[in-house]
Coordinates of C-alpha atoms in Angstrom, one line a residue:
Chain A
M157 CA 64.0 -19.4 -83.2
T158 CA 65.4 -19.2 -79.7
T159 CA 67.9 -21.4 -78.0
T160 CA 67.7 -19.9 -74.5
R161 CA 64.4 -18.9 -72.9
L162 CA 63.6 -15.2 -73.5
T163 CA 62.4 -15.2 -69.9
D164 CA 66.0 -15.6 -68.8
A165 CA 67.4 -13.3 -71.5
L166 CA 65.2 -10.3 -70.6
R167 CA 64.7 -10.8 -66.9
I168 CA 66.4 -7.9 -65.0
G169 CA 68.8 -8.9 -62.2
R170 CA 69.1 -7.4 -58.7
G171 CA 71.1 -4.3 -58.1
K172 CA 71.6 -0.9 -59.6
V173 CA 69.9 -0.3 -62.9
D174 CA 71.3 2.1 -65.6
L175 CA 68.8 2.2 -68.4
S176 CA 71.1 4.1 -70.7
A177 CA 73.2 0.9 -70.9
Y178 CA 70.3 -0.9 -72.6
D179 CA 70.2 -0.7 -76.4
S180 CA 66.6 -0.1 -77.3
R181 CA 67.2 -1.4 -80.8
S182 CA 68.8 -4.7 -79.8
T183 CA 67.1 -8.0 -80.5
P184 CA 68.2 -10.4 -77.8
G185 CA 67.1 -14.0 -78.3
F186 CA 65.8 -13.5 -81.8
G187 CA 67.8 -15.6 -84.3
G188 CA 67.0 -13.6 -87.4
T189 CA 66.1 -10.3 -88.9
K190 CA 62.8 -8.3 -89.3
R191 CA 62.1 -10.5 -92.4
D192 CA 61.9 -13.6 -90.2
Q193 CA 59.5 -12.1 -87.6
P194 CA 56.1 -12.9 -89.2
K195 CA 57.0 -16.6 -89.4
A196 CA 58.3 -16.6 -85.9
L197 CA 55.2 -14.9 -84.6
E198 CA 53.0 -17.3 -86.6
S199 CA 54.8 -20.3 -85.1
L200 CA 53.8 -19.0 -81.6
A201 CA 50.1 -18.9 -82.4
G202 CA 49.6 -22.7 -82.1
P203 CA 51.3 -23.2 -78.8
L204 CA 49.7 -20.0 -77.4
S205 CA 46.3 -21.1 -78.4
D206 CA 46.7 -24.6 -77.1
N207 CA 48.1 -23.5 -73.7
Q208 CA 45.6 -20.7 -73.3
E209 CA 42.7 -23.1 -73.9
R210 CA 44.2 -25.5 -71.3
L211 CA 44.3 -22.6 -68.8
Y212 CA 40.7 -21.8 -69.6
A213 CA 39.6 -25.4 -69.5
G214 CA 41.1 -25.9 -66.1
A215 CA 39.1 -23.0 -64.7
V216 CA 35.8 -24.2 -66.3
A217 CA 36.4 -27.7 -65.0
G218 CA 37.3 -26.3 -61.6
T219 CA 40.6 -28.2 -61.6
S220 CA 42.9 -25.2 -61.8
D221 CA 42.8 -21.6 -60.6
R222 CA 45.8 -20.4 -62.5
R223 CA 45.7 -17.1 -64.3
V224 CA 48.1 -14.7 -65.9
L225 CA 48.6 -11.0 -65.6
V226 CA 50.7 -9.1 -68.2
V227 CA 51.8 -5.6 -67.1
L228 CA 52.8 -3.2 -69.9
Q229 CA 54.7 -0.1 -68.9
G230 CA 56.8 2.3 -71.0
M231 CA 57.2 5.9 -72.1
D232 CA 54.8 7.4 -74.5
T233 CA 55.1 5.8 -78.0
S234 CA 56.9 2.8 -76.6
G235 CA 54.1 0.8 -78.1
K236 CA 51.8 -0.6 -75.3
G237 CA 48.8 -0.4 -77.7
G238 CA 50.7 -2.0 -80.6
T239 CA 51.8 -4.8 -78.3
V240 CA 48.2 -5.5 -77.3
R241 CA 47.2 -5.6 -81.0
N242 CA 50.0 -7.7 -82.3
A243 CA 51.1 -9.9 -79.5
V244 CA 48.0 -10.2 -77.3
G245 CA 46.0 -10.4 -80.5
L246 CA 47.3 -13.9 -81.0
L247 CA 45.2 -15.1 -78.0
D248 CA 41.5 -16.1 -78.0
P249 CA 39.7 -12.9 -77.0
Q250 CA 37.3 -15.0 -74.9
G251 CA 39.9 -15.5 -72.3
V252 CA 41.5 -12.1 -72.4
T253 CA 40.7 -8.9 -70.5
V254 CA 42.5 -5.6 -71.4
T255 CA 42.4 -2.8 -68.9
S256 CA 43.8 0.6 -69.8
F257 CA 44.5 2.7 -66.7
K258 CA 44.0 6.4 -67.2
A259 CA 44.3 9.2 -64.7
P260 CA 42.4 8.0 -61.6
T261 CA 38.8 9.1 -61.2
A262 CA 37.5 10.8 -58.1
D263 CA 36.1 7.4 -56.9
E264 CA 39.5 5.8 -57.5
L265 CA 41.4 8.5 -55.7
A266 CA 39.1 8.0 -52.7
H267 CA 40.6 4.5 -52.2
D268 CA 44.1 3.1 -51.8
F269 CA 46.0 3.2 -55.1
L270 CA 45.8 -0.6 -55.5
W271 CA 41.9 -0.6 -55.3
R272 CA 41.2 0.0 -58.9
V273 CA 43.9 -2.5 -59.9
E274 CA 42.5 -5.3 -57.7
R275 CA 39.1 -4.8 -59.4
A276 CA 40.6 -5.4 -62.8
L277 CA 42.5 -8.6 -62.0
P278 CA 42.0 -11.6 -64.3
Q279 CA 39.9 -14.5 -63.1
A280 CA 41.0 -18.1 -63.0
G281 CA 41.6 -19.2 -66.6
E282 CA 42.0 -15.7 -67.9
V283 CA 44.9 -13.7 -69.2
G284 CA 44.7 -10.1 -68.0
I285 CA 46.5 -7.3 -69.7
F286 CA 47.3 -4.0 -68.0
D287 CA 48.1 -1.2 -70.3
R288 CA 49.7 1.0 -67.6
S289 CA 49.1 -0.2 -64.1
H290 CA 49.7 0.4 -60.4
Y291 CA 53.2 1.3 -61.4
E292 CA 51.9 4.7 -62.6
D293 CA 51.5 5.6 -59.0
V294 CA 55.3 5.4 -58.5
L295 CA 56.1 6.8 -62.0
I296 CA 54.0 9.8 -62.9
G297 CA 53.1 9.8 -59.2
R298 CA 56.8 10.4 -58.3
V299 CA 57.8 12.6 -61.3
R300 CA 54.8 14.9 -61.0
E301 CA 54.7 14.7 -57.2
L302 CA 51.1 13.6 -57.1
A303 CA 51.6 12.2 -53.6
D304 CA 54.0 13.1 -50.8
P305 CA 57.4 11.4 -50.7
A306 CA 56.6 9.1 -47.8
E307 CA 53.5 7.8 -49.5
I308 CA 55.5 7.2 -52.7
E309 CA 58.1 5.3 -50.7
R310 CA 55.4 3.2 -49.0
R311 CA 54.0 2.1 -52.3
Y312 CA 57.1 0.1 -53.4
D313 CA 56.7 -2.2 -50.5
A314 CA 52.9 -2.3 -50.9
I315 CA 53.3 -3.3 -54.6
N316 CA 55.8 -6.0 -53.7
A317 CA 53.5 -7.4 -51.0
F318 CA 50.5 -7.2 -53.3
E319 CA 52.2 -9.0 -56.2
Q320 CA 53.6 -11.7 -53.8
S321 CA 50.1 -12.3 -52.6
L322 CA 48.8 -12.5 -56.2
V323 CA 51.5 -15.0 -57.1
D324 CA 50.8 -17.1 -54.0
S325 CA 47.2 -17.3 -55.0
G326 CA 47.9 -18.8 -58.5
C327 CA 48.5 -15.7 -60.7
T328 CA 51.6 -15.5 -62.9
I329 CA 52.8 -12.0 -63.4
I330 CA 54.7 -10.9 -66.5
K331 CA 55.9 -7.3 -66.1
C332 CA 57.2 -5.8 -69.3
F333 CA 59.1 -2.5 -69.5
L334 CA 59.0 -1.5 -73.2
H335 CA 62.3 0.3 -73.4
I336 CA 62.8 3.0 -76.0
S337 CA 65.4 5.7 -76.3
P338 CA 64.6 9.5 -76.4
D339 CA 65.5 9.4 -80.1
D340 CA 63.1 6.6 -80.7
Q341 CA 60.4 8.7 -79.1
L342 CA 61.3 11.8 -81.1
E343 CA 61.0 9.8 -84.3
R344 CA 57.6 8.4 -83.4
L345 CA 56.1 11.6 -82.2
R346 CA 57.2 13.2 -85.4
A347 CA 55.6 10.4 -87.4
R348 CA 52.4 11.1 -85.5
L349 CA 52.4 14.7 -86.5
D350 CA 53.2 13.8 -90.1
D351 CA 50.3 11.4 -90.5
P352 CA 46.8 12.8 -90.2
T353 CA 45.5 9.3 -89.4
K354 CA 47.7 9.4 -86.3
H355 CA 46.8 12.9 -85.1
W356 CA 44.3 11.5 -82.6
K357 CA 47.1 9.8 -80.8
Y358 CA 49.0 13.0 -80.4
N359 CA 48.6 15.2 -77.4
A360 CA 50.3 18.5 -76.8
A361 CA 51.0 17.4 -73.3
D362 CA 53.2 14.6 -74.7
V363 CA 55.9 17.1 -75.3
D364 CA 55.7 18.4 -71.7
E365 CA 56.1 14.8 -70.5
R366 CA 59.0 14.3 -72.8
L367 CA 60.9 17.2 -71.3
L368 CA 60.8 15.2 -68.0
W369 CA 62.6 12.2 -69.7
P370 CA 65.5 12.1 -67.3
R371 CA 63.2 12.1 -64.2
Y372 CA 61.0 9.4 -65.8
Q373 CA 64.1 7.2 -66.5
E374 CA 65.2 7.6 -62.9
A375 CA 61.7 6.7 -61.7
Y376 CA 61.8 3.6 -63.9
E377 CA 65.2 2.6 -62.7
T378 CA 63.9 2.9 -59.1
V379 CA 61.0 0.6 -60.0
L380 CA 63.3 -1.9 -61.6
E381 CA 65.6 -1.8 -58.6
L382 CA 62.9 -2.1 -55.9
C383 CA 60.1 -4.1 -57.5
A384 CA 61.9 -6.8 -59.6
T385 CA 61.3 -9.7 -57.2
D386 CA 61.7 -13.4 -57.5
A387 CA 57.9 -13.8 -57.4
A388 CA 57.3 -11.1 -60.0
P389 CA 60.4 -10.2 -62.1
W390 CA 60.6 -7.3 -64.5
Y391 CA 61.5 -7.9 -68.2
V392 CA 63.2 -5.1 -70.1
V393 CA 61.9 -5.5 -73.6
P394 CA 64.0 -3.5 -76.2
S395 CA 61.3 -1.7 -78.1
G396 CA 63.1 0.5 -80.6
R397 CA 62.1 -2.0 -83.2
K398 CA 58.4 -2.7 -83.2
W399 CA 58.7 -6.1 -84.8
Y400 CA 61.1 -7.3 -82.1
R401 CA 58.9 -5.9 -79.3
N402 CA 55.8 -7.6 -80.6
W403 CA 57.6 -10.9 -81.0
A404 CA 59.3 -10.6 -77.6
V405 CA 56.1 -10.1 -75.6
A406 CA 54.4 -12.9 -77.5
Q407 CA 57.4 -15.2 -76.8
L408 CA 57.4 -14.2 -73.1
L409 CA 53.6 -15.0 -73.0
A410 CA 54.2 -18.3 -74.7
E411 CA 56.9 -19.4 -72.3
H412 CA 54.9 -18.5 -69.2
L413 CA 51.7 -20.0 -70.5
G414 CA 53.6 -23.1 -71.4
D415 CA 54.9 -23.2 -67.8
V416 CA 51.5 -22.8 -66.1
A417 CA 49.0 -24.4 -68.4
P418 CA 47.6 -27.4 -66.7
E419 CA 46.9 -30.8 -68.3
W420 CA 43.5 -31.1 -70.0
P421 CA 40.9 -31.8 -67.3
K422 CA 39.8 -35.4 -67.0
A423 CA 36.2 -36.3 -67.8
D424 CA 34.0 -36.2 -64.7
F425 CA 31.5 -38.5 -66.4
D426 CA 31.5 -42.0 -67.9
V427 CA 32.4 -41.6 -71.6
E428 CA 30.8 -44.9 -72.6
V429 CA 27.5 -44.1 -70.8
E430 CA 27.3 -40.7 -72.4
R431 CA 27.9 -42.2 -75.8
Q432 CA 25.0 -44.4 -75.3
R433 CA 22.8 -41.6 -74.0
L434 CA 23.8 -39.5 -77.0
D435 CA 23.1 -42.3 -79.5
A436 CA 19.6 -42.6 -78.1
T437 CA 19.0 -39.0 -79.2
A438 CA 20.0 -39.6 -82.8
D439 CA 16.5 -39.0 -84.1
V440 CA 15.8 -35.8 -82.1
G441 CA 14.4 -33.0 -84.3
H442 CA 13.6 -35.4 -87.2
Chain B
M123 CA 34.5 -12.6 -102.5
T124 CA 31.0 -11.2 -102.2
T125 CA 29.0 -9.3 -104.7
T126 CA 25.9 -8.5 -102.6
R127 CA 26.3 -7.5 -99.0
L128 CA 26.1 -10.4 -96.6
T129 CA 24.1 -8.1 -94.3
D130 CA 21.3 -8.3 -96.9
A131 CA 21.8 -12.0 -97.7
L132 CA 21.5 -13.2 -94.1
R133 CA 19.1 -10.7 -92.6
I134 CA 15.8 -12.4 -91.8
G135 CA 12.6 -10.8 -93.1
R136 CA 9.3 -10.2 -91.3
G137 CA 6.7 -12.9 -90.9
K138 CA 6.5 -16.6 -90.0
V139 CA 9.9 -18.3 -89.6
D140 CA 10.4 -22.0 -90.2
L141 CA 14.0 -22.9 -89.2
S142 CA 13.8 -26.3 -90.8
A143 CA 13.7 -24.6 -94.2
Y144 CA 17.2 -23.2 -93.6
D145 CA 20.1 -25.4 -94.7
S146 CA 22.7 -25.2 -91.9
R147 CA 25.4 -26.3 -94.4
S148 CA 24.7 -23.7 -97.0
T149 CA 27.2 -21.0 -97.7
P150 CA 25.3 -17.9 -98.9
G151 CA 27.4 -15.0 -100.2
F152 CA 30.6 -16.9 -100.2
G153 CA 32.0 -17.3 -103.7
G154 CA 34.3 -20.3 -103.2
T155 CA 34.9 -23.4 -101.1
K156 CA 36.5 -24.2 -97.8
R157 CA 39.9 -23.9 -99.4
D158 CA 39.3 -20.3 -100.2
Q159 CA 38.3 -19.3 -96.7
P160 CA 41.6 -18.5 -95.1
K161 CA 42.4 -16.0 -97.9
A162 CA 38.9 -14.4 -97.6
L163 CA 39.3 -14.1 -93.9
E164 CA 42.8 -12.6 -94.2
S165 CA 41.5 -10.1 -96.7
L166 CA 39.0 -8.9 -94.0
A167 CA 41.7 -8.3 -91.4
G168 CA 43.0 -5.0 -92.9
P169 CA 39.6 -3.3 -93.3
L170 CA 38.4 -4.6 -89.9
S171 CA 41.5 -3.2 -88.2
D172 CA 41.3 0.1 -90.0
N173 CA 37.6 0.7 -89.3
Q174 CA 37.9 -0.5 -85.7
E175 CA 40.7 1.9 -85.1
R176 CA 38.6 4.8 -86.5
L177 CA 35.8 3.8 -84.2
Y178 CA 38.2 3.8 -81.3
A179 CA 39.9 7.1 -82.4
G180 CA 36.6 8.8 -82.6
A181 CA 35.8 7.9 -79.0
V182 CA 39.2 9.0 -77.8
A183 CA 39.0 12.3 -79.6
G184 CA 35.4 12.7 -78.3
T185 CA 34.1 13.2 -81.9
S186 CA 32.1 10.0 -82.1
D187 CA 30.1 7.9 -79.6
R188 CA 29.5 5.0 -82.0
R189 CA 29.9 1.5 -80.6
V190 CA 29.0 -2.0 -81.8
L191 CA 27.4 -4.9 -80.1
V192 CA 27.5 -8.4 -81.5
V193 CA 25.0 -10.9 -80.0
L194 CA 25.8 -14.6 -80.5
Q195 CA 23.1 -17.1 -79.9
G196 CA 22.7 -20.7 -81.0
M197 CA 22.2 -24.2 -79.7
D198 CA 25.0 -26.0 -77.9
T199 CA 27.9 -26.8 -80.2
S200 CA 26.8 -24.1 -82.7
G201 CA 30.2 -22.5 -82.2
K202 CA 29.8 -19.3 -80.2
G203 CA 33.2 -19.8 -78.7
G204 CA 34.8 -20.7 -82.0
T205 CA 33.3 -17.6 -83.6
V206 CA 34.8 -15.4 -80.9
R207 CA 38.2 -17.0 -81.4
N208 CA 38.3 -17.0 -85.2
A209 CA 36.2 -14.0 -86.3
V210 CA 36.3 -11.6 -83.3
G211 CA 40.0 -12.6 -83.0
L212 CA 40.7 -10.5 -86.1
L213 CA 40.0 -7.4 -84.0
D214 CA 42.4 -5.5 -81.8
P215 CA 41.7 -6.8 -78.3
Q216 CA 42.1 -3.3 -76.9
G217 CA 38.8 -2.3 -78.2
V218 CA 36.9 -5.5 -77.6
T219 CA 35.0 -6.8 -74.6
V220 CA 33.6 -10.3 -74.5
T221 CA 30.9 -11.2 -72.0
S222 CA 29.7 -14.8 -71.6
F223 CA 26.4 -14.9 -69.9
K224 CA 25.9 -18.0 -67.7
A225 CA 22.9 -18.9 -65.5
P226 CA 22.1 -15.7 -63.6
T227 CA 23.5 -15.2 -60.1
A228 CA 21.3 -14.5 -57.1
D229 CA 22.2 -10.8 -57.4
E230 CA 21.2 -10.8 -61.1
L231 CA 18.0 -12.6 -60.4
A232 CA 17.1 -9.8 -57.9
H233 CA 17.0 -7.3 -60.8
D234 CA 15.1 -7.1 -64.1
F235 CA 16.5 -9.5 -66.6
L236 CA 18.1 -6.7 -68.6
W237 CA 20.1 -5.4 -65.7
R238 CA 23.1 -7.6 -66.1
V239 CA 23.1 -6.9 -69.8
E240 CA 23.1 -3.2 -69.5
R241 CA 26.2 -3.4 -67.2
A242 CA 28.1 -5.3 -69.9
L243 CA 27.4 -3.0 -72.8
P244 CA 30.3 -1.6 -74.9
Q245 CA 31.5 1.9 -74.4
A246 CA 31.9 4.4 -77.2
G247 CA 34.6 3.2 -79.5
E248 CA 34.3 -0.4 -78.4
V249 CA 33.0 -3.6 -80.0
G250 CA 31.2 -5.7 -77.4
I251 CA 30.6 -9.4 -77.9
F252 CA 27.8 -11.2 -76.0
D253 CA 28.3 -15.0 -75.9
R254 CA 24.6 -15.7 -75.1
S255 CA 22.6 -12.6 -74.0
H256 CA 19.3 -11.3 -72.8
Y257 CA 17.7 -13.7 -75.4
E258 CA 18.4 -16.6 -73.0
D259 CA 15.6 -15.1 -70.9
V260 CA 13.1 -15.9 -73.7
L261 CA 14.9 -19.1 -74.9
I262 CA 15.8 -21.4 -72.0
G263 CA 13.6 -19.1 -69.9
R264 CA 10.6 -20.2 -72.1
V265 CA 11.6 -23.8 -72.7
R266 CA 12.4 -24.5 -69.1
E267 CA 9.6 -22.3 -67.8
L268 CA 11.9 -20.3 -65.6
A269 CA 9.4 -17.4 -65.5
D270 CA 5.6 -17.4 -65.8
P271 CA 4.2 -17.0 -69.3
A272 CA 3.0 -13.4 -68.9
E273 CA 6.5 -12.4 -67.9
I274 CA 8.0 -14.2 -70.9
E275 CA 5.6 -12.4 -73.2
R276 CA 6.5 -9.0 -71.6
R277 CA 10.1 -9.6 -72.4
Y278 CA 9.8 -9.6 -76.2
D279 CA 8.6 -6.0 -76.1
A280 CA 11.0 -5.1 -73.4
I281 CA 13.9 -6.4 -75.6
N282 CA 12.7 -4.5 -78.6
A283 CA 12.4 -1.3 -76.6
F284 CA 15.8 -1.8 -75.0
E285 CA 17.5 -2.4 -78.4
Q286 CA 15.7 0.5 -80.0
S287 CA 17.0 2.8 -77.3
L288 CA 20.5 1.4 -77.7
V289 CA 20.5 2.0 -81.4
D290 CA 19.1 5.5 -80.9
S291 CA 22.0 6.3 -78.7
G292 CA 24.7 5.3 -81.2
C293 CA 25.1 1.5 -80.8
T294 CA 25.0 -0.8 -83.8
I295 CA 23.6 -4.2 -82.9
I296 CA 24.5 -7.3 -85.0
K297 CA 22.4 -10.3 -83.8
C298 CA 23.7 -13.6 -85.1
F299 CA 21.8 -16.8 -84.8
L300 CA 24.3 -19.6 -85.4
H301 CA 22.0 -22.1 -87.1
I302 CA 22.9 -25.8 -86.9
S303 CA 20.8 -28.9 -87.6
P304 CA 20.2 -31.6 -85.0
D305 CA 22.5 -33.9 -87.0
D306 CA 25.3 -31.3 -86.9
Q307 CA 24.9 -31.2 -83.1
L308 CA 24.9 -35.0 -82.8
E309 CA 28.2 -35.1 -84.8
R310 CA 29.8 -32.4 -82.7
L311 CA 28.8 -33.9 -79.3
R312 CA 30.1 -37.2 -80.5
A313 CA 33.4 -35.5 -81.4
R314 CA 33.6 -34.1 -77.9
L315 CA 33.3 -37.5 -76.4
D316 CA 35.8 -39.0 -78.8
D317 CA 38.5 -36.4 -78.0
P318 CA 39.9 -36.3 -74.4
T319 CA 41.1 -32.7 -75.0
K320 CA 37.4 -31.8 -75.6
H321 CA 35.9 -33.6 -72.6
W322 CA 35.9 -30.4 -70.5
K323 CA 33.4 -28.9 -73.0
Y324 CA 31.0 -31.8 -72.5
N325 CA 28.3 -31.8 -69.9
A326 CA 25.9 -34.6 -69.3
A327 CA 23.1 -32.0 -69.2
D328 CA 23.8 -31.2 -72.9
V329 CA 22.0 -34.4 -73.8
D330 CA 19.0 -33.4 -71.7
E331 CA 18.9 -30.0 -73.5
R332 CA 19.2 -31.8 -76.8
L333 CA 16.0 -33.8 -76.1
L334 CA 14.2 -30.5 -76.0
W335 CA 15.4 -29.6 -79.5
P336 CA 11.9 -29.0 -81.0
R337 CA 10.9 -26.7 -78.2
Y338 CA 14.1 -24.7 -78.5
Q339 CA 13.6 -24.3 -82.2
E340 CA 10.2 -23.1 -81.6
A341 CA 11.5 -20.6 -79.0
Y342 CA 14.1 -19.4 -81.6
E343 CA 11.5 -19.1 -84.3
T344 CA 9.4 -16.9 -81.9
V345 CA 12.4 -14.7 -81.2
L346 CA 13.1 -14.3 -84.9
E347 CA 9.5 -13.4 -85.5
L348 CA 9.1 -11.0 -82.7
C349 CA 12.5 -9.4 -82.2
A350 CA 13.8 -9.0 -85.8
T351 CA 13.3 -5.2 -86.0
D352 CA 14.5 -2.6 -88.5
A353 CA 16.6 -1.1 -85.8
A354 CA 18.2 -4.4 -84.7
P355 CA 17.7 -7.2 -87.3
W356 CA 18.6 -10.8 -86.8
Y357 CA 21.0 -12.6 -89.1
V358 CA 20.6 -16.4 -89.6
V359 CA 24.2 -17.6 -90.0
P360 CA 24.3 -21.2 -91.4
S361 CA 26.8 -22.8 -89.0
G362 CA 27.0 -26.4 -90.1
R363 CA 30.3 -25.6 -91.7
K364 CA 32.6 -23.9 -89.2
W365 CA 34.7 -22.2 -91.8
Y366 CA 31.7 -20.5 -93.3
R367 CA 30.3 -19.5 -90.0
N368 CA 33.6 -17.8 -89.0
W369 CA 33.9 -16.0 -92.3
A370 CA 30.3 -14.9 -92.3
V371 CA 30.4 -13.3 -88.8
A372 CA 33.7 -11.6 -89.7
Q373 CA 32.1 -10.4 -92.9
L374 CA 29.0 -9.1 -91.1
L375 CA 31.3 -7.3 -88.6
A376 CA 33.4 -5.8 -91.5
E377 CA 30.3 -4.5 -93.3
H378 CA 28.8 -2.9 -90.2
L379 CA 32.1 -1.4 -89.0
G380 CA 32.6 0.0 -92.5
D381 CA 29.2 1.6 -92.2
V382 CA 29.7 3.2 -88.8
A383 CA 33.4 4.0 -88.6
P384 CA 33.8 7.7 -88.5
E385 CA 36.5 9.7 -90.4
W386 CA 39.8 10.1 -88.6
P387 CA 39.4 12.9 -86.1
K388 CA 40.9 16.2 -87.1
A389 CA 43.8 17.5 -85.1
D390 CA 42.7 19.8 -82.3
F391 CA 46.2 21.4 -82.2
D392 CA 48.3 23.4 -84.7
V393 CA 50.5 20.8 -86.3
E394 CA 53.2 23.2 -87.3
V395 CA 53.4 24.7 -83.8
E396 CA 53.7 21.2 -82.3
R397 CA 56.5 20.3 -84.8
Q398 CA 58.5 23.2 -83.6
R399 CA 57.8 22.4 -79.9
L400 CA 58.9 18.9 -80.6
D401 CA 62.0 19.9 -82.5
A402 CA 63.1 22.0 -79.5
T403 CA 63.2 18.7 -77.5
A404 CA 65.5 16.9 -79.8
D405 CA 68.3 16.8 -77.2
V406 CA 66.2 15.6 -74.3
G407 CA 67.9 12.7 -72.5
H408 CA 71.2 13.2 -74.2

């Protein structure tokens, strides 16, 4: 469905970022409408599965230490959970770890902010998903003044150094900002109130956070300006249309897995010898 | 597709077990052929998703501590990995943890055999998958004499007590023995040798293990006799046909999730008040 790589279409450039200039309901790189999405998503399943298995096989065989980390960030209702279900859900769960970062525990607060993140990193062969991440420490951390300004400033550099080191050691990082407008959020919060099966997702504090929308957008803009590096770029994923968001993250995953998946490991045994050994066991259990 | 519950059809009864009496290529409870499987599997996706989300919602809301543990055991090539991909893959990865138990590390060996298993248990709201499990300690542990006979004997009781305690605390346990015949295994090991993209799955030691087939079957029969309890029954899943195996495990999951999924949590806020608070934020970000 795409002619150019979505990786190129959604990657944010260097310089000043003005999120209000991004249309949350746009569908860059998708050559069709909502009706065409299921087929497009389905056509990604094969390549995703094949490349994920190569990644995994390389780790099992000890011939590759590549791994992939997907960072999902976005305002409440932007659909981090829905993206995990619908895009990440295309992968084999055996090679996937999903970590949802909540408010830090006392144990976590007693360490540097990156400590809990390091412990949740994917192993060789795995795809790790962060539903929220170390970026919370410069988002809610900044907006709610959970640390002093000098510490917040220090963190941007610490994050860039941390991510550079991850990339240098074989980890591909796909950072997705799920971009919605304040009206998208209003509509979705209303939908949660209207549907009793969604009440559990609603929290009265969501409205308080919403009132801080301009400050959150500014905090996101700062992140996108300071932490979109060559090693670990940010992708702005228009997320006003859920079907597009799900496809876009799956497509980003497919492109990156396609880039890093190694060749199938070569046999470290003599195939003909093993065939004969196996043939000799034909009667086992009879 | 089923008239009786698969839970009842596959649950093993009390008493002497003779695995050679089980046809690995049978398809109990499935009213159709291979051609009907994709549709049957697809029809499970909706209920699985709905019930898994209720389970998760209950945990988030603090109204339910239910959780589910699926134990997958079987001889090499029985398809534990394929089952995770195709059956577990129907679930939302956000609420799933998959743990593959390998040969124990030095750290793990320095503890009781259940220690590493306890650390991998699912939390409230989660579905945990064990690819191999504590049963290895009475399977390869027994066949390869990795512990002395008295310790092996002790473990059956320890496992039953452990599982009873898990069930008492709100965990549903679904123990699946993926049953294949020695001929099924021969065919699949040959297929691995024939296909270079499967060489990474082949290990010369697999043939050595295969030579011990009768002793492994006996060890499995002992497990099925001693550890199929009312609290945590064993299901013998005929796995000579991969399509049936995948459907059967998905169906078992669907039946159990249907049994334990709580009602949607009730709102712990006043919906009308929240609607008004939300309406008052309509202009935020404009």
